[in-house]
Amino acid sequence: MRLAAMACALVVVMCVAVFGAMLSQRAPAPVATTTPPQATTDGSVRSPITTLEERDPIPAAVTPIRPSASLAAPATAASAAPSATPASAPALSAPSAPVVPSTAAAPSAAPATKAAAPMVAESAPAAAAPAAAPTPAPAPTPAAMPRSTTSACPENPNALGVSRVVEIDTTGGARFGFESPYDFLREGEVVLTFDDGPWPDRTQAVLKALAAHCTKAIFFPIGVHATYHPGILRTVAAAGHAVGSHTWCHQNLSKTKGSCEFRGKKEAVDYDPKEEIEKGISAVRWAVGGPTAPYFRFPQLKEPPDLIAYLGKRNIATFNADLDSFDFKMRKPEQVRQSVMAKLKKSGKGIVLMHDFQHATAEASMDLLNDLKAGGYKIVFMKPKFPVTTLPQYDEMILKLVGGGGGEARPTSSVIRTIE
């Protein structure tokens, strides 16, 4: 009897052990996730920044986006619901066939974390297996989605390239640069921006340097210059750079009086700041003959709050700068390089303001990109989620100024030159 009791107790212990093992196998293992909390759904604005492409590994510590108190928590592409694209306004008569920028959107879903514990298949048998049978192997972990990367630069193995592409949703407006609520750049990351073009030879020199390094930038052209040289601006857009706007005639928008030179004639003007903004946007759209970015930079970085609010209603982001090169004060390319690199060394990262209109910057561009590469800096490209929408009344105004869209509306001196 004692032996029988011991045998029964042993059987009970073995059964408990077997069932316990099976229950632990069926319990799902915790899976690590990199998805931040969802954005609020109470109508507040979510973060407009989503990483689309990334070539380099994500560092262990990343500086988070810091929205202001009135903004909602940031949401990634996997968690944020896409917002509706604004309806397109009637297209301007372009000087040539439309050119669509060649930057292709990459999958925005967050990749599965490699450190995630393997998950057991839901179809595991419910009945207990014999004690002597081997434990069923867990189902293999699903393969992680590959991280989208930027294209290689075969002609330059030491190229800067583009380390990260972020998509910018400008719905409701967003501000970037100095005092922006969005600190989305990591240590060592740089956004390249160029103002005041397009201009012959100088813009092309900047484009050549960017192409040699297979990298991207944001251009903020002046509307008047765009009507002079639409072919150059089409080349900028065709190369995949973002093309924003920088007013019609580079007026200080905190004022309403100034001077403007158009087709060689300079005169004093009274201007409506909103009209100055809209004419610039329509002129750039006309010159490119295709989609342009809903990005705007104020001349002299003078940013009246009422105009920031106006641009927000137009779903246009405003760009200040974290680092102003002051290259317009410089005559030598070495000065431009030293200015940018010294300020980056101090700040560690940021949106850099330069001018493709400036001769010294054009000459410095190739060596400056080499300096950035040698310094270990990474380029981030800010790709717009949707194009800007022009307003019909300003489209018509630009068409009248440029003569209906058939010609390039360049100054006579740039078309006709006496040689004998």
Coordinates of C-alpha atoms in Angstrom, one line a residue:
M1 CA 0.0 0.0 0.0
R2 CA 2.8 2.4 0.9
L3 CA 4.5 1.7 -2.5
A4 CA 1.2 2.2 -4.3
A5 CA 0.7 5.6 -2.5
M6 CA 4.2 6.7 -3.4
A7 CA 3.7 5.7 -7.0
C8 CA 0.4 7.7 -7.2
A9 CA 2.2 10.7 -5.7
L10 CA 5.0 10.4 -8.2
V11 CA 2.4 10.3 -11.1
V12 CA 0.6 13.4 -9.8
V13 CA 3.9 15.3 -9.6
M14 CA 4.9 14.3 -13.1
C15 CA 1.5 15.4 -14.5
V16 CA 1.7 18.7 -12.8
A17 CA 5.2 19.2 -14.2
V18 CA 4.0 18.3 -17.8
F19 CA 1.0 20.6 -17.7
G20 CA 3.1 23.4 -16.2
A21 CA 5.6 23.1 -19.0
M22 CA 2.9 23.2 -21.6
L23 CA 1.2 26.2 -20.1
S24 CA 4.5 28.1 -20.2
Q25 CA 5.0 27.2 -23.8
R26 CA 1.6 28.5 -24.7
A27 CA 2.0 31.8 -22.9
P28 CA 3.0 34.4 -25.5
A29 CA 6.5 35.9 -24.9
P30 CA 6.7 39.7 -24.6
V31 CA 7.6 41.4 -27.8
A32 CA 9.7 44.6 -27.7
T33 CA 8.3 47.6 -29.6
T34 CA 9.7 50.9 -30.7
T35 CA 6.3 52.5 -31.4
P36 CA 5.8 55.6 -29.2
P37 CA 2.4 56.4 -27.7
Q38 CA -0.4 57.2 -30.2
A39 CA -1.2 60.8 -30.9
T40 CA -4.2 62.3 -29.2
T41 CA -7.5 62.3 -31.0
D42 CA -9.1 65.3 -29.4
G43 CA -8.3 67.6 -32.4
S44 CA -4.8 68.7 -31.3
V45 CA -2.0 68.8 -33.8
R46 CA 0.3 65.8 -33.9
S47 CA 4.0 65.8 -34.8
P48 CA 4.4 66.4 -38.5
I49 CA 7.7 64.4 -38.8
T50 CA 7.9 60.8 -39.9
T51 CA 11.1 58.9 -40.8
L52 CA 10.7 57.4 -44.3
E53 CA 14.2 56.1 -45.1
E54 CA 17.3 55.5 -43.0
R55 CA 20.7 54.3 -44.1
D56 CA 22.6 54.3 -40.8
P57 CA 21.7 52.4 -37.6
I58 CA 19.6 54.2 -35.1
P59 CA 21.8 55.2 -32.2
A60 CA 21.1 53.9 -28.7
A61 CA 20.0 57.3 -27.4
V62 CA 17.9 59.5 -29.7
T63 CA 16.9 63.1 -29.0
P64 CA 13.1 63.0 -28.9
I65 CA 10.9 65.4 -30.7
R66 CA 9.8 68.0 -28.2
P67 CA 6.4 69.4 -29.2
S68 CA 5.2 72.6 -27.5
A69 CA 2.6 72.5 -24.8
S70 CA -0.2 73.0 -27.3
L71 CA 0.9 70.1 -29.5
A72 CA 0.1 66.5 -29.2
A73 CA 2.5 63.7 -28.6
P74 CA 4.5 62.7 -31.7
A75 CA 3.3 59.8 -33.8
T76 CA 5.3 57.6 -36.2
A77 CA 4.3 56.5 -39.6
A78 CA 3.0 53.3 -38.2
S79 CA 0.8 55.0 -35.6
A80 CA -0.3 58.3 -37.1
A81 CA -3.3 58.4 -39.4
P82 CA -2.5 60.1 -42.7
S83 CA -4.1 63.5 -43.2
A84 CA -6.0 64.4 -46.3
T85 CA -4.0 66.0 -49.1
P86 CA -5.2 69.5 -49.9
A87 CA -7.1 69.8 -53.2
S88 CA -4.8 71.0 -56.0
A89 CA -5.4 74.5 -57.4
P90 CA -5.6 75.0 -61.2
A91 CA -2.2 74.4 -62.7
L92 CA -0.2 77.3 -64.1
S93 CA 0.9 77.3 -67.7
A94 CA 4.4 76.0 -67.3
P95 CA 7.3 77.0 -69.6
S96 CA 7.9 73.4 -70.4
A97 CA 6.5 69.9 -69.6
P98 CA 6.1 69.3 -65.8
V99 CA 9.1 67.7 -64.1
V100 CA 8.2 65.7 -61.0
P101 CA 11.0 65.4 -58.4
S102 CA 12.6 62.0 -58.4
T103 CA 12.6 61.3 -54.7
A104 CA 10.4 58.2 -54.2
A105 CA 8.6 57.7 -51.0
A106 CA 9.8 54.6 -49.1
P107 CA 7.7 52.3 -46.9
S108 CA 7.1 54.1 -43.7
A109 CA 6.1 51.2 -41.5
A110 CA 8.5 50.8 -38.5
P111 CA 10.7 47.7 -38.8
A112 CA 10.2 44.8 -36.4
T113 CA 12.7 44.9 -33.5
K114 CA 15.4 42.3 -33.9
A115 CA 15.6 41.8 -30.1
A116 CA 12.0 40.6 -29.9
A117 CA 11.5 37.2 -28.3
P118 CA 10.2 34.4 -30.6
M119 CA 6.4 34.0 -30.6
V120 CA 4.8 30.6 -30.4
A121 CA 2.3 29.7 -33.1
E122 CA -1.3 30.0 -32.0
S123 CA -2.1 26.5 -33.4
A124 CA -0.1 24.6 -30.7
P125 CA -2.0 21.4 -29.7
A126 CA -4.3 21.7 -26.7
A127 CA -3.8 18.1 -25.5
A128 CA -0.9 17.2 -23.2
A129 CA 2.0 15.4 -24.9
P130 CA 3.4 12.2 -23.4
A131 CA 6.1 12.9 -20.8
A132 CA 8.8 11.3 -22.9
A133 CA 7.9 13.2 -26.1
P134 CA 10.2 16.2 -27.0
T135 CA 8.9 19.7 -26.4
P136 CA 7.6 21.1 -29.7
A137 CA 9.9 23.8 -31.1
P138 CA 8.4 27.3 -31.2
A139 CA 7.5 28.8 -34.5
P140 CA 10.2 30.9 -36.1
T141 CA 10.1 34.6 -35.6
P142 CA 8.7 36.4 -38.7
A143 CA 11.4 38.1 -40.7
A144 CA 11.8 41.8 -39.9
M145 CA 10.9 44.3 -42.5
P146 CA 14.2 45.5 -44.1
R147 CA 15.0 49.1 -43.3
S148 CA 14.7 51.2 -46.4
T149 CA 18.0 52.8 -47.4
T150 CA 19.1 55.5 -49.7
S151 CA 20.7 54.7 -53.0
A152 CA 24.5 54.2 -53.1
C153 CA 26.9 56.6 -54.7
P154 CA 29.0 54.5 -57.0
E155 CA 31.1 57.3 -58.4
N156 CA 32.0 58.5 -54.9
P157 CA 32.6 55.9 -52.2
N158 CA 33.2 58.7 -49.7
A159 CA 30.0 60.5 -50.5
L160 CA 27.9 62.1 -47.8
G161 CA 24.7 60.6 -49.2
V162 CA 21.5 61.0 -47.3
S163 CA 21.5 59.3 -43.8
R164 CA 17.8 59.8 -43.2
V165 CA 14.7 61.0 -45.1
V166 CA 11.9 62.4 -43.0
E167 CA 8.5 63.2 -44.3
I168 CA 7.0 66.5 -43.3
D169 CA 3.2 66.8 -42.9
T170 CA 2.6 70.6 -43.1
T171 CA -1.1 70.4 -42.3
G172 CA -1.8 73.4 -40.1
G173 CA 1.7 74.7 -40.6
A174 CA 4.9 73.8 -38.7
R175 CA 8.0 75.8 -37.7
F176 CA 11.5 74.5 -38.1
G177 CA 14.9 75.9 -37.1
F178 CA 15.5 78.4 -34.3
E179 CA 13.0 78.1 -31.4
S180 CA 11.1 75.4 -33.3
P181 CA 9.0 73.1 -31.0
Y182 CA 10.4 70.1 -33.0
D183 CA 13.9 68.9 -32.0
F184 CA 13.9 66.0 -34.4
L185 CA 17.6 66.0 -35.4
R186 CA 20.0 63.7 -33.7
E187 CA 23.5 64.6 -32.8
G188 CA 25.6 65.1 -35.9
E189 CA 22.6 65.4 -38.3
V190 CA 22.5 68.4 -40.7
V191 CA 19.8 69.8 -43.0
L192 CA 21.2 71.8 -45.9
T193 CA 19.2 74.8 -47.2
F194 CA 20.0 77.4 -49.8
D195 CA 18.3 80.7 -50.3
D196 CA 17.9 83.5 -53.0
G197 CA 18.4 81.5 -56.2
P198 CA 18.2 80.4 -58.9
W199 CA 21.2 82.1 -60.4
P200 CA 23.4 81.2 -63.4
D201 CA 26.6 79.3 -62.7
R202 CA 26.3 79.6 -58.9
T203 CA 23.2 77.4 -58.4
Q204 CA 24.6 74.9 -60.9
A205 CA 27.9 74.7 -58.9
V206 CA 25.9 73.9 -55.8
L207 CA 23.9 71.3 -57.7
K208 CA 27.1 69.7 -59.0
A209 CA 28.5 69.4 -55.5
L210 CA 25.3 67.9 -54.1
A211 CA 25.1 65.4 -57.0
A212 CA 28.8 64.4 -56.5
H213 CA 28.0 63.6 -52.9
C214 CA 24.6 62.0 -53.8
T215 CA 22.9 64.2 -51.2
K216 CA 19.8 66.4 -51.0
A217 CA 18.9 69.9 -49.9
I218 CA 16.1 72.4 -49.6
F219 CA 16.1 75.4 -51.9
F220 CA 14.2 78.6 -51.1
P221 CA 14.2 80.6 -54.4
I222 CA 13.1 84.2 -54.9
G223 CA 10.1 84.5 -57.2
V224 CA 11.7 87.2 -59.5
H225 CA 14.8 85.0 -59.9
A226 CA 12.6 82.0 -60.7
T227 CA 11.0 83.9 -63.6
Y228 CA 14.4 84.8 -64.9
H229 CA 15.8 81.3 -64.8
P230 CA 13.1 78.7 -64.8
G231 CA 15.3 76.2 -66.5
I232 CA 17.7 76.2 -63.6
L233 CA 14.9 75.8 -61.1
R234 CA 13.5 72.8 -63.1
T235 CA 16.9 71.2 -62.8
V236 CA 16.9 71.7 -59.0
A237 CA 13.5 70.0 -58.8
A238 CA 14.4 67.2 -61.3
A239 CA 17.4 66.3 -59.1
G240 CA 15.1 65.5 -56.3
H241 CA 15.7 68.5 -54.0
A242 CA 12.8 70.2 -52.2
V243 CA 11.9 73.5 -53.7
G244 CA 10.1 76.0 -51.3
S245 CA 9.7 79.7 -51.7
H246 CA 11.2 83.0 -50.4
T247 CA 8.7 85.7 -51.4
W248 CA 8.4 87.5 -54.8
C249 CA 11.1 90.2 -54.4
H250 CA 12.8 89.5 -51.1
Q251 CA 10.9 92.1 -49.1
N252 CA 11.0 92.5 -45.4
L253 CA 7.5 91.2 -44.5
S254 CA 7.5 93.1 -41.2
K255 CA 7.1 96.2 -43.4
T256 CA 4.9 97.3 -46.3
K257 CA 7.3 99.6 -48.2
G258 CA 10.5 98.8 -50.0
S259 CA 12.0 98.5 -53.5
C260 CA 12.0 95.8 -56.1
E261 CA 14.0 95.2 -59.2
F262 CA 12.2 93.3 -62.0
R263 CA 13.6 93.0 -65.5
G264 CA 16.3 95.5 -64.9
K265 CA 14.0 98.2 -63.5
K266 CA 14.3 99.0 -59.8
E267 CA 11.5 101.1 -58.3
A268 CA 10.0 101.9 -54.9
V269 CA 7.0 99.8 -54.1
D270 CA 4.2 99.5 -51.6
Y271 CA 3.4 95.9 -51.0
D272 CA 0.9 93.7 -49.2
P273 CA 3.0 91.1 -47.3
K274 CA 0.5 88.3 -48.1
E275 CA 0.6 89.2 -51.8
E276 CA 4.4 89.1 -51.6
I277 CA 4.3 85.6 -50.2
E278 CA 1.7 84.3 -52.7
K279 CA 3.3 85.8 -55.8
G280 CA 6.6 84.1 -54.8
I281 CA 4.8 80.8 -54.4
S282 CA 3.0 81.0 -57.7
A283 CA 6.2 82.2 -59.5
V284 CA 8.2 79.2 -58.2
R285 CA 5.4 76.8 -59.2
W286 CA 5.3 78.3 -62.7
A287 CA 9.0 78.1 -63.1
V288 CA 9.3 74.4 -62.0
G289 CA 6.2 73.4 -64.0
G290 CA 5.5 70.7 -61.4
P291 CA 4.9 70.1 -57.7
T292 CA 6.8 72.3 -55.3
A293 CA 7.1 72.0 -51.5
P294 CA 4.8 73.8 -49.0
Y295 CA 8.0 75.3 -47.4
F296 CA 8.6 79.0 -46.9
R297 CA 11.4 81.1 -45.4
F298 CA 11.0 84.7 -44.4
P299 CA 13.6 87.2 -45.9
Q300 CA 16.0 88.4 -43.2
L301 CA 14.3 85.8 -41.0
K302 CA 11.8 88.5 -39.9
E303 CA 8.7 86.4 -38.9
P304 CA 5.6 88.4 -38.1
P305 CA 3.3 86.2 -35.9
D306 CA 0.3 87.1 -38.0
L307 CA 2.0 85.8 -41.2
I308 CA 3.1 82.7 -39.5
A309 CA -0.5 82.1 -38.6
Y310 CA -1.6 82.9 -42.2
L311 CA 0.9 80.3 -43.6
G312 CA -0.4 77.8 -41.1
K313 CA -3.9 78.2 -42.5
R314 CA -2.4 77.6 -45.9
N315 CA -0.7 74.4 -44.7
I316 CA 2.7 75.8 -45.4
A317 CA 5.7 75.2 -43.0
T318 CA 8.0 78.0 -42.1
F319 CA 11.8 77.6 -41.9
N320 CA 14.1 79.6 -39.8
A321 CA 17.6 78.2 -39.2
D322 CA 19.6 76.7 -36.4
L323 CA 22.8 77.9 -38.0
D324 CA 23.2 81.0 -40.2
S325 CA 26.4 80.9 -42.2
F326 CA 26.2 84.7 -42.9
D327 CA 27.8 83.8 -46.3
F328 CA 26.4 86.9 -47.9
K329 CA 29.0 88.8 -45.9
M330 CA 31.9 86.7 -47.2
R331 CA 34.0 86.9 -50.4
K332 CA 36.2 83.9 -50.0
P333 CA 35.0 80.2 -50.1
E334 CA 37.3 79.4 -47.2
Q335 CA 35.4 81.8 -45.0
V336 CA 32.1 80.0 -45.8
R337 CA 33.6 76.7 -44.9
Q338 CA 35.1 77.9 -41.7
S339 CA 31.9 79.6 -40.7
V340 CA 29.7 76.6 -41.2
M341 CA 32.1 74.0 -39.7
A342 CA 32.9 76.2 -36.6
K343 CA 29.2 76.7 -35.8
L344 CA 28.4 73.0 -36.4
K345 CA 31.2 72.1 -34.0
K346 CA 29.6 74.3 -31.4
S347 CA 26.0 73.2 -31.9
G348 CA 26.5 69.6 -32.9
K349 CA 23.6 69.5 -35.4
G350 CA 21.1 71.8 -37.1
I351 CA 19.4 73.3 -40.1
V352 CA 22.1 75.2 -42.0
L353 CA 21.2 78.4 -43.9
M354 CA 23.4 79.3 -47.0
H355 CA 22.7 81.1 -50.3
D356 CA 23.2 79.5 -53.7
F357 CA 23.0 83.1 -55.0
Q358 CA 26.4 83.9 -53.4
H359 CA 29.6 83.4 -55.4
A360 CA 31.7 82.4 -52.4
T361 CA 29.2 79.7 -51.4
A362 CA 29.0 78.3 -54.9
E363 CA 32.8 78.0 -54.9
A364 CA 32.9 76.5 -51.4
S365 CA 30.1 73.9 -51.9
M366 CA 32.2 70.9 -53.0
D367 CA 34.9 71.4 -50.3
L368 CA 32.3 72.1 -47.7
L369 CA 30.5 68.8 -48.4
N370 CA 34.0 67.1 -48.1
D371 CA 34.4 68.8 -44.7
L372 CA 31.1 67.6 -43.5
K373 CA 31.9 64.0 -44.5
A374 CA 35.4 64.2 -42.8
G375 CA 33.7 65.6 -39.7
G376 CA 31.3 62.6 -39.5
Y377 CA 28.2 64.6 -40.1
K378 CA 25.0 63.0 -41.5
I379 CA 22.6 64.6 -44.0
V380 CA 18.9 64.5 -43.3
F381 CA 16.5 65.3 -46.2
M382 CA 13.1 66.8 -45.3
K383 CA 10.7 65.5 -47.9
P384 CA 7.2 67.1 -48.1
K385 CA 4.2 64.9 -47.7
F386 CA 2.2 66.8 -50.3
P387 CA 2.9 69.8 -52.6
V388 CA 1.9 73.4 -52.1
T389 CA -1.4 74.6 -53.4
T390 CA -1.2 77.9 -55.3
L391 CA -4.0 80.5 -55.4
P392 CA -5.6 81.2 -58.8
Q393 CA -5.5 85.0 -58.6
Y394 CA -1.8 85.0 -58.0
D395 CA -1.2 82.4 -60.7
E396 CA -2.9 84.8 -63.1
M397 CA -0.8 87.7 -61.9
I398 CA 2.4 85.8 -62.6
L399 CA 1.3 84.7 -66.0
K400 CA 0.7 88.4 -66.9
L401 CA 4.1 89.4 -65.6
V402 CA 5.9 86.7 -67.5
G403 CA 4.0 87.1 -70.7
G404 CA 1.6 84.1 -70.6
G405 CA 4.1 81.3 -70.0
G406 CA 5.6 80.8 -73.4
G407 CA 9.0 82.3 -72.8
E408 CA 11.5 82.2 -70.0
A409 CA 11.1 85.9 -69.2
R410 CA 14.8 86.5 -68.8
P411 CA 16.4 89.9 -68.9
T412 CA 17.4 91.0 -72.4
S413 CA 21.0 91.2 -71.3
S414 CA 21.0 87.5 -70.6
V415 CA 19.5 86.7 -74.0
I416 CA 21.3 89.1 -76.4
R417 CA 25.0 89.9 -76.2
T418 CA 26.9 92.1 -78.7
I419 CA 30.0 90.1 -79.9
E420 CA 31.2 92.3 -82.8

